[in-house]
Amino acid sequence: MVEEAQPHMLNVGYGNLVWAARVVAIVSPQSAPMRRLREEAAGRGKLVDATQGRRTRSILITDSDHVILSAVNTETIAARLTGGEES
């Protein structure tokens, strides 16, 4: 009997979850290229704002070309993704 693995969900803050296997990159939002990336994703309808109205502290990029904004620090999300911190 082959057992299917449960999808690992990544907590990106305030009860918002993302399928961890789809995350390609976690980047800081402070540079001009990342601001352009955010604007371009919004124009394509591929921007997901998971900040709950708070300041954006990290941007997640998925393999489906979605851009997810999070109010959680980049290092914290990376630790959650690698299993270093409980989500």
C-alpha positions as a LaTeX table, in Angstrom:
\begin{tabular}{lrrr}
\hline
Residue & $x$ (\AA) & $y$ (\AA) & $z$ (\AA) \\
\hline
Met1 & 0.00 & 0.00 & 0.00 \\
Val2 & 1.44 & 3.36 & $-1.04$ \\
Glu3 & 0.78 & 6.16 & 1.38 \\
Glu4 & 0.29 & 9.64 & $-0.05$ \\
Ala5 & 2.18 & 12.43 & 1.67 \\
Gln6 & 0.11 & 15.21 & 3.15 \\
Pro7 & 0.71 & 18.54 & 1.44 \\
His8 & 2.87 & 20.74 & 3.65 \\
Met9 & 1.20 & 24.10 & 4.17 \\
Leu10 & 3.36 & 27.12 & 4.91 \\
Asn11 & 2.00 & 29.73 & 7.33 \\
Val12 & 2.61 & 33.18 & 5.79 \\
Gly13 & 0.96 & 35.02 & 8.67 \\
Tyr14 & $-2.42$ & 35.81 & 10.17 \\
Gly15 & $-3.98$ & 32.45 & 9.33 \\
Asn16 & $-2.95$ & 32.52 & 5.67 \\
Leu17 & $-1.44$ & 29.32 & 4.28 \\
Val18 & 0.40 & 28.53 & 1.04 \\
Trp19 & 1.26 & 25.12 & $-0.35$ \\
Ala20 & 4.99 & 24.94 & 0.48 \\
Ala21 & 5.92 & 22.81 & $-2.54$ \\
Arg22 & 4.79 & 25.60 & $-4.89$ \\
Val23 & 7.08 & 28.28 & $-3.38$ \\
Val24 & 10.06 & 29.04 & $-5.63$ \\
Ala25 & 11.53 & 32.09 & $-3.87$ \\
Ile26 & 11.12 & 34.25 & $-0.77$ \\
Val27 & 12.46 & 37.76 & $-1.27$ \\
Ser28 & 12.62 & 41.09 & 0.53 \\
Pro29 & 10.22 & 43.73 & $-0.87$ \\
Gln30 & 12.51 & 46.72 & $-0.42$ \\
Ser31 & 14.27 & 46.87 & $-3.79$ \\
Ala32 & 12.96 & 48.57 & $-6.92$ \\
Pro33 & 12.87 & 45.30 & $-8.93$ \\
Met34 & 10.66 & 43.72 & $-6.28$ \\
Arg35 & 8.30 & 46.71 & $-6.37$ \\
Arg36 & 8.08 & 46.31 & $-10.15$ \\
Leu37 & 7.46 & 42.58 & $-9.73$ \\
Arg38 & 4.56 & 43.38 & $-7.39$ \\
Glu39 & 3.06 & 45.91 & $-9.82$ \\
Glu40 & 3.40 & 43.56 & $-12.81$ \\
Ala41 & 1.77 & 40.70 & $-10.89$ \\
Ala42 & $-1.13$ & 42.97 & $-9.93$ \\
Gly43 & $-1.58$ & 43.91 & $-13.58$ \\
Arg44 & $-1.72$ & 40.23 & $-14.57$ \\
Gly45 & $-4.13$ & 39.35 & $-11.76$ \\
Lys46 & $-1.52$ & 37.14 & $-10.08$ \\
Leu47 & $-0.98$ & 39.16 & $-6.88$ \\
Val48 & $-2.19$ & 37.73 & $-3.57$ \\
Asp49 & $-2.09$ & 40.14 & $-0.62$ \\
Ala50 & $-1.86$ & 38.10 & 2.59 \\
Thr51 & $-0.71$ & 41.03 & 4.75 \\
Gln52 & $-4.11$ & 41.72 & 6.33 \\
Gly53 & $-3.46$ & 45.44 & 5.90 \\
Arg54 & $-0.04$ & 45.39 & 7.54 \\
Arg55 & 3.34 & 46.35 & 6.09 \\
Thr56 & 4.75 & 43.94 & 3.49 \\
Arg57 & 7.89 & 42.31 & 4.88 \\
Ser58 & 8.38 & 39.50 & 2.36 \\
Ile59 & 7.30 & 38.44 & $-1.10$ \\
Leu60 & 6.80 & 34.80 & $-2.05$ \\
Ile61 & 6.99 & 33.74 & $-5.69$ \\
Thr62 & 5.33 & 30.48 & $-6.73$ \\
Asp63 & 5.85 & 28.10 & $-9.63$ \\
Ser64 & 2.46 & 29.21 & $-11.01$ \\
Asp65 & 3.85 & 32.78 & $-11.34$ \\
His66 & 1.73 & 34.08 & $-8.43$ \\
Val67 & 3.27 & 36.73 & $-6.19$ \\
Ile68 & 2.19 & 36.54 & $-2.53$ \\
Leu69 & 2.73 & 39.44 & $-0.13$ \\
Ser70 & 3.28 & 38.60 & 3.52 \\
Ala71 & 3.66 & 40.67 & 6.69 \\
Val72 & 6.04 & 38.06 & 8.14 \\
Asn73 & 9.82 & 38.55 & 7.86 \\
Thr74 & 11.66 & 36.70 & 5.10 \\
Glu75 & 13.88 & 34.85 & 7.57 \\
Thr76 & 10.88 & 33.65 & 9.59 \\
Ile77 & 9.12 & 32.26 & 6.52 \\
Ala78 & 12.35 & 30.56 & 5.38 \\
Ala79 & 12.70 & 28.93 & 8.80 \\
Arg80 & 9.09 & 27.72 & 8.63 \\
Leu81 & 9.66 & 26.35 & 5.14 \\
Thr82 & 12.73 & 24.37 & 6.19 \\
Gly83 & 11.08 & 23.12 & 9.39 \\
Gly84 & 13.21 & 25.22 & 11.74 \\
Glu85 & 10.17 & 26.86 & 13.32 \\
Glu86 & 6.66 & 25.65 & 13.94 \\
Ser87 & 4.01 & 27.43 & 11.92 \\
\hline
\end{tabular}
